[in-house]
Short mmCIF file of C-alpha atoms and ligand atoms in Angstrom, two decimals:
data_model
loop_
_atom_site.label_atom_id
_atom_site.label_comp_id
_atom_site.label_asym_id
_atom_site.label_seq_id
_atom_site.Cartn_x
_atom_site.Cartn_y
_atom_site.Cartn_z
CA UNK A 11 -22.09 -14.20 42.14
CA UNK A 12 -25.53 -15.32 43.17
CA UNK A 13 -25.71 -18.55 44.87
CA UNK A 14 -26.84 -21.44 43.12
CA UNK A 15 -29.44 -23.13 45.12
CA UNK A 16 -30.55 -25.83 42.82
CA UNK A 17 -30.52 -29.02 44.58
CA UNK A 18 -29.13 -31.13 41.55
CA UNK A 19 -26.46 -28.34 40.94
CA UNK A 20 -25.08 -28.85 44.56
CA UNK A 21 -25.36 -32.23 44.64
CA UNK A 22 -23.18 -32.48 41.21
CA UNK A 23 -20.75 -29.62 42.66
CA UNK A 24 -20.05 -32.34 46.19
CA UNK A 25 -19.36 -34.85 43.69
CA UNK A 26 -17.10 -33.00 41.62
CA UNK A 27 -14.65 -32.03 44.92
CA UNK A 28 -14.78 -35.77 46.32
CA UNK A 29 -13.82 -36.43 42.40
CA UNK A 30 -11.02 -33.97 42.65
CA UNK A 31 -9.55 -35.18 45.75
CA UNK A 32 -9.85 -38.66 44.51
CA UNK A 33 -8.62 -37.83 41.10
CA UNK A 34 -11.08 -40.26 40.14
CA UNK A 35 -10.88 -41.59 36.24
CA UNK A 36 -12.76 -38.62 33.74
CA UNK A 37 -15.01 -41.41 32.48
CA UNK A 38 -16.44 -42.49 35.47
CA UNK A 39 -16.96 -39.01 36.94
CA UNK A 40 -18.45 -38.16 33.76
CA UNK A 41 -20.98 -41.74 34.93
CA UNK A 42 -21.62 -40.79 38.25
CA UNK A 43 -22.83 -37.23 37.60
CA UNK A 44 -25.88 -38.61 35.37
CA UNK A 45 -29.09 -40.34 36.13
CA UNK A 46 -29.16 -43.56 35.03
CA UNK A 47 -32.70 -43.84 34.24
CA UNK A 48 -35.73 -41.41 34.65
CA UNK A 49 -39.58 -41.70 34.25
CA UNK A 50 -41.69 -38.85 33.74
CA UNK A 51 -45.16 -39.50 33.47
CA UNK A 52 -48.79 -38.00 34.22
CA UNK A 53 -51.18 -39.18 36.58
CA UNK A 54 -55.25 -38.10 35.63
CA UNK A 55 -56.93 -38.22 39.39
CA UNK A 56 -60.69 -37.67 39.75
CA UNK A 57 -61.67 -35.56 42.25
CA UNK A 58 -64.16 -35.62 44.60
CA UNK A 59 -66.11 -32.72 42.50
CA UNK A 60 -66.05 -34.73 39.47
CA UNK A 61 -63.54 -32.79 37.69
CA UNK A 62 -60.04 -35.16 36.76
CA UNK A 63 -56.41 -33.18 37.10
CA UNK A 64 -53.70 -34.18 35.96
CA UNK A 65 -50.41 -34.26 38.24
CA UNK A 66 -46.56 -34.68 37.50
CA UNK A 67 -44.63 -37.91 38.56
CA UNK A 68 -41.06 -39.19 38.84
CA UNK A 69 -39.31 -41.77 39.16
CA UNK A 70 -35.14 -41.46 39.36
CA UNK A 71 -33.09 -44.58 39.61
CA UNK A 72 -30.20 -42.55 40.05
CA UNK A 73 -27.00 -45.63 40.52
CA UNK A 74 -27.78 -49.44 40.74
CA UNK A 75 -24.47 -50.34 40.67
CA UNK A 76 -24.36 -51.89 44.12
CA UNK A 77 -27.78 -53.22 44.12
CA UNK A 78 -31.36 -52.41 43.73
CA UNK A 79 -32.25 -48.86 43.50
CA UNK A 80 -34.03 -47.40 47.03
CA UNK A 81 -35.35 -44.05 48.05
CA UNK A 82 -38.67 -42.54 49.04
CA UNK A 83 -41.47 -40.52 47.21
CA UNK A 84 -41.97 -36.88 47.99
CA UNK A 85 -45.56 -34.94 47.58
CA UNK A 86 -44.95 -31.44 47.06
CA UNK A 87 -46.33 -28.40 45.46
CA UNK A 88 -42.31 -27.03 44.80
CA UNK A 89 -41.44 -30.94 43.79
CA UNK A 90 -39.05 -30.47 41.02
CA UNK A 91 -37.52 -33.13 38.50
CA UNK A 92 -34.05 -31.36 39.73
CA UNK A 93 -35.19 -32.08 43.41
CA UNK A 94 -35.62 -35.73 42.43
CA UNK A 95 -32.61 -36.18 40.84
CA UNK A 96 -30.91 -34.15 43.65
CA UNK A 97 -32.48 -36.70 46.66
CA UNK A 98 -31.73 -40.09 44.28
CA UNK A 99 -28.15 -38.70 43.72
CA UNK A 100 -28.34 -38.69 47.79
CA UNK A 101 -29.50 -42.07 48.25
CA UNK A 102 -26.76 -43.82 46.11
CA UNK A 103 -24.25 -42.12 48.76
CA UNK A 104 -25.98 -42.73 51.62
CA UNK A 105 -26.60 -46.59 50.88
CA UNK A 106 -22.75 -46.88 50.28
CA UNK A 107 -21.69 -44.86 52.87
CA UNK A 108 -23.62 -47.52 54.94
CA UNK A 109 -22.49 -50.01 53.23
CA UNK A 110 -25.58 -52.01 52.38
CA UNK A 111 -26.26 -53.74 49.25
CA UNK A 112 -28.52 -50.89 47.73
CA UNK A 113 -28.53 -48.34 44.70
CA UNK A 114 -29.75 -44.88 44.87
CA UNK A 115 -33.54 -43.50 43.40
CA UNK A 116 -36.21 -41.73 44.16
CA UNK A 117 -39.60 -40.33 43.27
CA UNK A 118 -41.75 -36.90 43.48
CA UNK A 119 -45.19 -36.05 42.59
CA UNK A 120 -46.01 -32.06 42.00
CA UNK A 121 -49.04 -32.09 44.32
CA UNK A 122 -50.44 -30.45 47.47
CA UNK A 123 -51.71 -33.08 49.61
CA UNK A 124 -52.99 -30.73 52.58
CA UNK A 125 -55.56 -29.22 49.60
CA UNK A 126 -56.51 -33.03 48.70
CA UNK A 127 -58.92 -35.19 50.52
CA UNK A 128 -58.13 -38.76 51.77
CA UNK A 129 -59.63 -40.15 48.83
CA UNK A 130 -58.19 -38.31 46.54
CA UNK A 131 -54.50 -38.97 47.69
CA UNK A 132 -55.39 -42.25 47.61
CA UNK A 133 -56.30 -42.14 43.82
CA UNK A 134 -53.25 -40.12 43.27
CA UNK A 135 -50.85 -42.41 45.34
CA UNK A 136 -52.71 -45.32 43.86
CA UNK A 137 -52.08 -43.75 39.89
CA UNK A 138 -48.58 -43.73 41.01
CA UNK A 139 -47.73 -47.06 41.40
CA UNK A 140 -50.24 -48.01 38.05
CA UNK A 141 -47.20 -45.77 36.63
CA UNK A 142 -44.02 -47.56 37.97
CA UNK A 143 -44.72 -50.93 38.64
CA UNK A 144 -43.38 -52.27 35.57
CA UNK A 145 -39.84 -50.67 37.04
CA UNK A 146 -40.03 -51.31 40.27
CA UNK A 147 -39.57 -54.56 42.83
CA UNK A 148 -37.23 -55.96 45.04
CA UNK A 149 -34.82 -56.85 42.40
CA UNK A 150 -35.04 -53.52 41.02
CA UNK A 151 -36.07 -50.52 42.91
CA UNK A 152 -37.44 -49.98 46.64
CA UNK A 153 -40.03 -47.17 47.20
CA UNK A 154 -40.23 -45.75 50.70
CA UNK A 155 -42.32 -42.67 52.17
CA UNK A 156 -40.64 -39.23 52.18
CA UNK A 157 -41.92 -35.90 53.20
CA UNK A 158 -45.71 -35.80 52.78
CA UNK A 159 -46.10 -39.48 52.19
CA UNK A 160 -46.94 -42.32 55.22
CA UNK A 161 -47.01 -45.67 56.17
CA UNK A 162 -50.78 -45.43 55.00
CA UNK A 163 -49.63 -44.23 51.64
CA UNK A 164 -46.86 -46.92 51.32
CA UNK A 165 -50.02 -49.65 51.83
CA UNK A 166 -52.12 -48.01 49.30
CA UNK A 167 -49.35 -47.98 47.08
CA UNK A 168 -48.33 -51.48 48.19
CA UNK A 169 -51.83 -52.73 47.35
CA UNK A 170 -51.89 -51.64 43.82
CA UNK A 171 -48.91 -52.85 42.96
CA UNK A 172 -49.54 -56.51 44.32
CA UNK A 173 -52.74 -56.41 42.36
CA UNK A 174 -51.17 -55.69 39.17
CA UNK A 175 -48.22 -58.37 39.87
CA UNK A 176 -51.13 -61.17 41.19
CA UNK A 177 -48.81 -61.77 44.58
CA UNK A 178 -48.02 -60.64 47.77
CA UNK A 179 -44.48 -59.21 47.71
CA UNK A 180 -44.20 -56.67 50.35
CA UNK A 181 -40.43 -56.04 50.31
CA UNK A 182 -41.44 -53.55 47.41
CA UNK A 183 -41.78 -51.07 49.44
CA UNK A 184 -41.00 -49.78 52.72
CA UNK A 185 -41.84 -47.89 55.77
CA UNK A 186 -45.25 -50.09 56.18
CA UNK A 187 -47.47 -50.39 58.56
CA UNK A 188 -46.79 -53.15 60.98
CA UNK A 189 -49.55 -55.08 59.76
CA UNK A 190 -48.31 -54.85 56.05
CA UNK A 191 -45.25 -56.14 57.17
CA UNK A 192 -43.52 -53.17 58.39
CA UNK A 193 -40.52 -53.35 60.69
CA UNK A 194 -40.59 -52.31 64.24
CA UNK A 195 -38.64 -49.10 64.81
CA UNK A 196 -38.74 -47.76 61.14
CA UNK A 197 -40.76 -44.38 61.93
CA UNK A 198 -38.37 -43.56 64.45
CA UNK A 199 -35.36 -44.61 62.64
CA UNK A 200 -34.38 -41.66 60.52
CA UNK A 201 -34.23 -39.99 64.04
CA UNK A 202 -32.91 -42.53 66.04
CA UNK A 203 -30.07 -43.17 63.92
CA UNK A 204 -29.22 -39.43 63.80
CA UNK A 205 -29.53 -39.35 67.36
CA UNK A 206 -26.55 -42.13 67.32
CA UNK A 207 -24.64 -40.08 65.17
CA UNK A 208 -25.44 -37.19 67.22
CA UNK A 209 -24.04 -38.73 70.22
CA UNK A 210 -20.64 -40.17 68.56
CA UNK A 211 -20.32 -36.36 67.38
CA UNK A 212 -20.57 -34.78 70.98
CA UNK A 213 -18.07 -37.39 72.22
CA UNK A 214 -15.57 -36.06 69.98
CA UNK A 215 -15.74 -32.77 70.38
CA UNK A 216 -15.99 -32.74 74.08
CA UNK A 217 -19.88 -32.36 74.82
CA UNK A 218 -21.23 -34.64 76.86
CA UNK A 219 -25.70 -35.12 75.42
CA UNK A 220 -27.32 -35.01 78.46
CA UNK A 221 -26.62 -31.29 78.95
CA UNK A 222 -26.48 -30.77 75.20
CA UNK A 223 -29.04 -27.85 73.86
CA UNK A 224 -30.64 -28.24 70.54
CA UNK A 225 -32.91 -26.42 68.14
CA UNK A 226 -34.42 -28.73 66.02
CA UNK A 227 -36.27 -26.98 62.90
CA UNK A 228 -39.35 -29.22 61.67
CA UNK A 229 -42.03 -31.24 63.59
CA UNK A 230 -42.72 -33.63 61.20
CA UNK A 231 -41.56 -37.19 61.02
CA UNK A 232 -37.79 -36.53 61.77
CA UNK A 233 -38.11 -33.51 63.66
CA UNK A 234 -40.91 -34.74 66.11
CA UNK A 235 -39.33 -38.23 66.53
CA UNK A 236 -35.76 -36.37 67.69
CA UNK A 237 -37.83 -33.91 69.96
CA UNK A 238 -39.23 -37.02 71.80
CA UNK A 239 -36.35 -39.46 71.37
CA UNK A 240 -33.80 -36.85 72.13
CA UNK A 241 -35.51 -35.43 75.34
CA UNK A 242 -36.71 -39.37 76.54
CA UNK A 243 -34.24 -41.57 75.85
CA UNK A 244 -30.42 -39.48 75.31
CA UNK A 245 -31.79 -36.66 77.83
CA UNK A 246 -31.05 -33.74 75.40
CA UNK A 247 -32.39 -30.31 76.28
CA UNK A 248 -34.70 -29.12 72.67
CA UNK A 249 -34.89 -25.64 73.36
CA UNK A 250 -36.25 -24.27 70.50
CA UNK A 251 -38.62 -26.21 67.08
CA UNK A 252 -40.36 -25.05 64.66
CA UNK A 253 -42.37 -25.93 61.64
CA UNK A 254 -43.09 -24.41 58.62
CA UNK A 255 -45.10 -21.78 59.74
CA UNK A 256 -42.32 -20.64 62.58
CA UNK A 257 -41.12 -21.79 65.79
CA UNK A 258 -41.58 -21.85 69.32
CA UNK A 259 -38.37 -21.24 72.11
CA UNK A 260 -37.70 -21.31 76.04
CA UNK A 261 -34.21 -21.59 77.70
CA UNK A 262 -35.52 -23.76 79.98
CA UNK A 263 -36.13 -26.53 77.34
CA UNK A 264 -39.60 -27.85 75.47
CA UNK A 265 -41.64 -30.84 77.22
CA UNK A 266 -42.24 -33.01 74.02
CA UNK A 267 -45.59 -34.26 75.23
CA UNK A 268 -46.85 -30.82 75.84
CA UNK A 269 -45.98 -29.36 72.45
CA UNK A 270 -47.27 -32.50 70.55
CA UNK A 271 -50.83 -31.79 72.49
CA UNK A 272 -50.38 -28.20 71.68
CA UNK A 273 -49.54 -28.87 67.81
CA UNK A 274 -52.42 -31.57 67.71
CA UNK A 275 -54.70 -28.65 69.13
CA UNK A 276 -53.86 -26.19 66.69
CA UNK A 277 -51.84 -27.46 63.48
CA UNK A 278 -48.69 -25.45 64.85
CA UNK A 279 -46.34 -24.92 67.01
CA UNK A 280 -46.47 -21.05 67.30
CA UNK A 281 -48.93 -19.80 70.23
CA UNK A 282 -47.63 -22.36 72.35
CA UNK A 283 -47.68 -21.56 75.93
CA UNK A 284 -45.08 -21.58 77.82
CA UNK A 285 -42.75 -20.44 74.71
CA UNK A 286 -41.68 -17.57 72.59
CA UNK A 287 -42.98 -17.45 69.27
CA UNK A 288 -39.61 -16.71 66.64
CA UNK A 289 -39.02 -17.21 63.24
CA UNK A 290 -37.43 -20.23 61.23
CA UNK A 291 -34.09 -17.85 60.56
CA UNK A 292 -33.85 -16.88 64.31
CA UNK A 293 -34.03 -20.83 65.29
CA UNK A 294 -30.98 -21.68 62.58
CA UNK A 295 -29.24 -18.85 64.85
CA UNK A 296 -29.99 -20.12 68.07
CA UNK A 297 -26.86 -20.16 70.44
CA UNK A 298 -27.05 -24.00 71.07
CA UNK A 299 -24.80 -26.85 71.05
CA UNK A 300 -26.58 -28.87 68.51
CA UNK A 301 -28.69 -27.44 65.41
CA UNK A 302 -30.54 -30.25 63.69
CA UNK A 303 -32.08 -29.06 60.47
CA UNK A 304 -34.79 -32.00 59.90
CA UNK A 305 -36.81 -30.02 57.63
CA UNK A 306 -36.03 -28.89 53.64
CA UNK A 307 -33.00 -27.99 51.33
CA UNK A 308 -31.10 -25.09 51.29
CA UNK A 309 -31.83 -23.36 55.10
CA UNK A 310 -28.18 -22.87 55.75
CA UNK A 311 -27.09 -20.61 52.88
CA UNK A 312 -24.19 -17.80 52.01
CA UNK A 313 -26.27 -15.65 53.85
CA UNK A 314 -26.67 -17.08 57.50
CA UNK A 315 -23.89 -19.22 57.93
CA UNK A 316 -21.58 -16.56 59.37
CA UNK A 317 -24.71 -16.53 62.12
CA UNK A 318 -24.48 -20.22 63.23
CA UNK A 319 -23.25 -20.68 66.74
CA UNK A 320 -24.13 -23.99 67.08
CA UNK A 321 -21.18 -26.48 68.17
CA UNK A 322 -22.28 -29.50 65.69
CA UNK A 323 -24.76 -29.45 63.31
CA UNK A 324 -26.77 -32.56 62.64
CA UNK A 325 -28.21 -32.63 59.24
CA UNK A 326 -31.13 -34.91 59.59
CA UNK A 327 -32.75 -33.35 56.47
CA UNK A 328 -31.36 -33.67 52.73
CA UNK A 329 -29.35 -30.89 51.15
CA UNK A 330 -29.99 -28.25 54.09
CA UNK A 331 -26.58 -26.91 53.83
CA UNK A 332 -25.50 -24.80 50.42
CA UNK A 333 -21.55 -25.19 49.43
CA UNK A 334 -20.78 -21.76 50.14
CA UNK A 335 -22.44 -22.32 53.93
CA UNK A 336 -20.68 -25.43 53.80
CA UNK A 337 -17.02 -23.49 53.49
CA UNK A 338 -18.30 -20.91 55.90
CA UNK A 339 -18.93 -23.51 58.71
CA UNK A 340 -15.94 -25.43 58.38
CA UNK A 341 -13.92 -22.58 58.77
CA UNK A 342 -15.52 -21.43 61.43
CA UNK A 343 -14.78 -24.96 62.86
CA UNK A 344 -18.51 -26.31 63.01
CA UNK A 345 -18.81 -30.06 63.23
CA UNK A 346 -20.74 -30.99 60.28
CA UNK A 347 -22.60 -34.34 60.68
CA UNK A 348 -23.50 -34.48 56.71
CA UNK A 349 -27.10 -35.29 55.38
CA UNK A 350 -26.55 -38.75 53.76
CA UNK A 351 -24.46 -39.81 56.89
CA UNK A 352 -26.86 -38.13 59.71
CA UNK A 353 -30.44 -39.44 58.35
CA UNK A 354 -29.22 -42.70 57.16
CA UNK A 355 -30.73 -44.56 59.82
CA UNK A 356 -34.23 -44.38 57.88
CA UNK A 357 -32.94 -46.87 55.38
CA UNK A 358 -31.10 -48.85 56.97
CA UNK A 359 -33.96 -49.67 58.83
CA UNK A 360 -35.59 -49.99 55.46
CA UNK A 361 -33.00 -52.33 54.38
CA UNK A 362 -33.94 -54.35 57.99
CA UNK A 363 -37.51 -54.28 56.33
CA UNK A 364 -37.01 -55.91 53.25
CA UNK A 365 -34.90 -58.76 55.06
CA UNK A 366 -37.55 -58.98 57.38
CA UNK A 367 -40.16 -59.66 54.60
CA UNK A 368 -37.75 -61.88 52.54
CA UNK A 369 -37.84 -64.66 55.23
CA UNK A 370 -40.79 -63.69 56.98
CA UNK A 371 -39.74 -63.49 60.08
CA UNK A 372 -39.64 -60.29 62.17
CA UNK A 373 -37.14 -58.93 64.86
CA UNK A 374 -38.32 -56.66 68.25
CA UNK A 375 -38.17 -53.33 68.76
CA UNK A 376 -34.58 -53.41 70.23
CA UNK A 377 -32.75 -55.90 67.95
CA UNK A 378 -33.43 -53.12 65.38
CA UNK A 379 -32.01 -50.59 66.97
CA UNK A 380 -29.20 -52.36 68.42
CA UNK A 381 -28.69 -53.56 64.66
CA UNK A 382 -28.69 -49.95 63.59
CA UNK A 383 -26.69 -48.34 66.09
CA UNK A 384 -23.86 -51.13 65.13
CA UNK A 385 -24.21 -50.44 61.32
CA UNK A 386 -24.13 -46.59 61.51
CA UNK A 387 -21.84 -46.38 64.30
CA UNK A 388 -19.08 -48.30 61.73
CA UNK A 389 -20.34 -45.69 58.91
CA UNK A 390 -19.58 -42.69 61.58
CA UNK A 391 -16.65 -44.03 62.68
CA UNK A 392 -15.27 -44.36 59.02
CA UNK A 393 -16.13 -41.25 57.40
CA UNK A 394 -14.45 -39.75 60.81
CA UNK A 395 -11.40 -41.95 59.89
CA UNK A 396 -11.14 -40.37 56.29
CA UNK A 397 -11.84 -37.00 57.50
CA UNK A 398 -8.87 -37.18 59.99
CA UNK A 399 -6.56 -39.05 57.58
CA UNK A 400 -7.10 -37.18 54.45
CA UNK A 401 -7.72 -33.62 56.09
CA UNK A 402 -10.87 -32.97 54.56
CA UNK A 403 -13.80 -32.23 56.16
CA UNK A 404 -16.28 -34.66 56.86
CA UNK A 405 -18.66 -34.36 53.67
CA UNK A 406 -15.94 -34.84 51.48
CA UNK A 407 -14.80 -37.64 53.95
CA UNK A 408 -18.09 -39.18 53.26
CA UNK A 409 -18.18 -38.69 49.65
CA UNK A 410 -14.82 -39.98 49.20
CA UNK A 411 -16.36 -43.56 50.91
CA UNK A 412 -19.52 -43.56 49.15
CA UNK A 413 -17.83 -42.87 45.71
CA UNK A 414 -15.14 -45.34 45.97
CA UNK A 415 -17.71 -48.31 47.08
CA UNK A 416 -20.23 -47.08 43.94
CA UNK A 417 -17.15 -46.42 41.13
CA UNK A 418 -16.04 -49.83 42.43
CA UNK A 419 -18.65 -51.44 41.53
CA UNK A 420 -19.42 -49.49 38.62
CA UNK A 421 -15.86 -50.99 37.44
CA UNK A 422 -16.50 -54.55 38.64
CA UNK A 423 -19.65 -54.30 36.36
CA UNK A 424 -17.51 -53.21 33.52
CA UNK A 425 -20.09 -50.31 32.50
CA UNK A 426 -17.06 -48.19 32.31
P1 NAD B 8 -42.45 -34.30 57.00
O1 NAD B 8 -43.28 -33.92 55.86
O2 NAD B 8 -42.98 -35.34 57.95
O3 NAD B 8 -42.08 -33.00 57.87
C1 NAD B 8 -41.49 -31.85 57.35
C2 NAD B 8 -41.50 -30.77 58.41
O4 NAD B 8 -40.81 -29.63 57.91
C3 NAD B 8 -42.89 -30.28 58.82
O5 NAD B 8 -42.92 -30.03 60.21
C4 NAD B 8 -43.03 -28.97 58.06
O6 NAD B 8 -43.91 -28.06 58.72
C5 NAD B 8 -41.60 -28.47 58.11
N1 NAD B 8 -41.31 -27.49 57.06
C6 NAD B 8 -41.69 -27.52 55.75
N2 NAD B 8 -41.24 -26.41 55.12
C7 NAD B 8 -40.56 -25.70 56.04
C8 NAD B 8 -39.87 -24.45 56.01
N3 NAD B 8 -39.80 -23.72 54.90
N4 NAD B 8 -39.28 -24.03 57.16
C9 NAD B 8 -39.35 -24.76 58.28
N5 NAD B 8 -39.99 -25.93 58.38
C10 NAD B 8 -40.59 -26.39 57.27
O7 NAD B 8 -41.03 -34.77 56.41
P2 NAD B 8 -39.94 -35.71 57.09
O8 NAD B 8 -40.16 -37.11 56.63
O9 NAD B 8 -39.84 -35.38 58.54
O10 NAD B 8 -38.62 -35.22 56.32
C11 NAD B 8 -37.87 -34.06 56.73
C12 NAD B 8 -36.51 -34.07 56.05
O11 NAD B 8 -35.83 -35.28 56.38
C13 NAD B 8 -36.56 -34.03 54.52
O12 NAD B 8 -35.43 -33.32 54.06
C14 NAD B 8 -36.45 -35.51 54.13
O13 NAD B 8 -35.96 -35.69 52.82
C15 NAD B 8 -35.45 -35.95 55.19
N6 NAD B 8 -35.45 -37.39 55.42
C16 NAD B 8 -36.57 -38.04 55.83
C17 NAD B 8 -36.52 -39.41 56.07
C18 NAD B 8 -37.69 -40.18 56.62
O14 NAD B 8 -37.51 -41.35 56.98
N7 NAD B 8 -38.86 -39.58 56.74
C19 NAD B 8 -35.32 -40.12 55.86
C20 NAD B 8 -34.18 -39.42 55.45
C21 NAD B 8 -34.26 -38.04 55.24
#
């Protein structure tokens, strides 16, 4: 049978088996496989020729059971409603499994930013908001950047949205600038927290992080950020990256600095000197202790999982790992560090943001991540717990957290 490889598909499949080994109540599986609220709408952007097109926009508030909804907004040519749903499905999880006091959404627009000027992103991201703001807010749903959107994005976005309400109310959205009221640490966070994650993982099976060898595949937020935080401050060897146009490797390990002037030079990281040049399917099959997927869905299928020799794999990026891969590695004993657990640390540093902005006041570099190294050290520590005590692996383990917090308060609610 071919495998399925449609994000919402898998993400409904994970539920299903955390719903099976909790034998969770029919009705409320039935509830927590849905959406609970969509937008679809156009956005008409004039270009710089003159000429208006019209792009695709989404908004999923996926669970707000537990509180507002939160999740970022993805730019993509291959965006797909599916996608959305997929990634806001993700985010209900991943703020439970955290346990902070946030529902699950997220948004896409069908676009290709790196064929748009400034201007006209800026008209786009600015259309957006005109679209959501009725739906969104701190009471209500948290926008946040995902891949192809920025802090410079989130301000545009910000802007519009405090010029329709008449008020400054920054908490709307995270993963600001610092001078919109952004939090110290949040660019780094989605890294730095999997880099915490990373290092409870090697202490458990036996690895100690300073002699650790990773391949980290993508160089953009997440992957660069765990290049340079992973090399400077845990003292990890990155011996192989790579970005969507292939990779770069050397035994020896990859100076961060030097590859960041190399990929500033040239828009990639292939032709770096100093490096092999391989492909995005030899770096997945790197012998390394670590393999850190911090780019898109579905790169560890059915059909290379067999080929993994990684120790622990680190899923900084959403959905990288298909079911059938997911079987493959666990029987192949492969410590799985699962998406929603692994690149939490980008919001709950959002969260940090919005409390930040509520009273105002804002916290240094280090109280952040001290903060966030205590929160998703618990969240580690507890999915390892269930994992252990219910002899499942640890996505399930996480699932079977996450599901309980969000069908608990489903039930509290009384919605079913
Ligand atoms: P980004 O746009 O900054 O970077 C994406 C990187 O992936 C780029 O280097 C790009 O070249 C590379 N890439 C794209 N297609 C590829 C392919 N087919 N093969 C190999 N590399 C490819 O995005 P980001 O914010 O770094 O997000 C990366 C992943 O992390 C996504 O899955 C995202 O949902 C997830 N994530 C991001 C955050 C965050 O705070 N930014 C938080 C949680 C999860």
């Amino acid at each position: 049978m071919k495998e399925n490889l449609n994000p919402f598909a898998i993400a409904q499949s994970q539920l299903d088996e955390a719903a099976e080994v909790l034998q969770l109540d029919p009705d409320m599986h039935a509830f927590l496989r849905e959406p609970m609220r969509e937008f679809h709408f156009t956005i008409p952007v004039r270009m710089d020729d003159g000429t208006t097109q019209t792009f695709q926009g989404f908004r999923v508030q996926y669970n707000d059971a537990r509180g507002p909804g939160k999740g970022g907004i993805r730019f993509h040519p291959d965006e797909t409603i599916d996608t959305v749903r997929a990634l806001a499905a993700w985010m209900t999880w991943k703020t439970a499994v955290s346990d902070i006091p946030l529902g699950g959404a997220k948004g896409g627009v069908i676009c290709d930013p790196r064929q748009m000027s400034s201007d006209e992103v800026e008209r786009l991201s600015r259309g957006y908001m005109r679209n959501i703001a009725r739906h969104i807010g701190i009471t209500k749903d948290i926008p946040a950047p995902d891949v192809n959107t920025n802090p410079r994005i989130m301000s545009w976005m910000l802007d519009e949205y405090e010029t329709i309400i008449g008020r400054h109310e920054p908490g709307t959205i995270t993963g600001k600038p610092l001078e919109m009221g952004g939090s110290a640490g949040r660019t780094a966070a989605t890294a730095m927290g999997g880099l915490f994650t990373m290092r409870e993982a090697a202490k458990l099976n036996g690895l100690n992080l300073e002699e650790a060898t990773c391949a980290i595949q993508g160089f953009g937020n997440v992957g660069s950020f765990t290049h340079k935080l992973g090399q400077k401050q845990f003292g990890m060897k990155v011996i192989a990256i790579s970005d969507e146009y292939g990779g770069i490797h050397n035994d020896n390990g990859l100076d961060y600095d030097d590859v960041l002037a190399h990929q500033r030079q040239t828009g990639k990281l292939m032709g770096y000197l100093g490096a092999e040049n391989i492909s995005n399917q030899e770096l997945l099959e790197m012998k390394v202790d670590i393999l850190i997927p911090a780019a898109i869905e579905n790169q560890l299928t059915s059909k290379n999982a067999d080929q993994i020799k990684a120790k622990i794999v680190a899923e900084l990026a959403n959905g990288p790992t298909t079911p059938e891969a997911d079987n493959i590695l666990n029987d192949k004993g492969v410590y799985i560090i699962p998406d929603f657990l692994c690149n939490a640390g980008g919001v709950i540093v959002s969260y940090f943001e919005m409390v930040q902005n509520g009273y105002q006041y804002y916290w240094e570099e280090s109280m952040v991540h001290e903060r966030l190294d205590r929160k998703i050290k618990t969240a580690f520590q507890a999915v390892n717990h269930m994992s252990q005590s219910k002899k499942v692996d640890t996505r399930v383990a996480a699932y079977l957290m996450a599901v309980n917090r969000v069908a608990e308060a489903v039930r509290l609610r009384g919605w079913v």
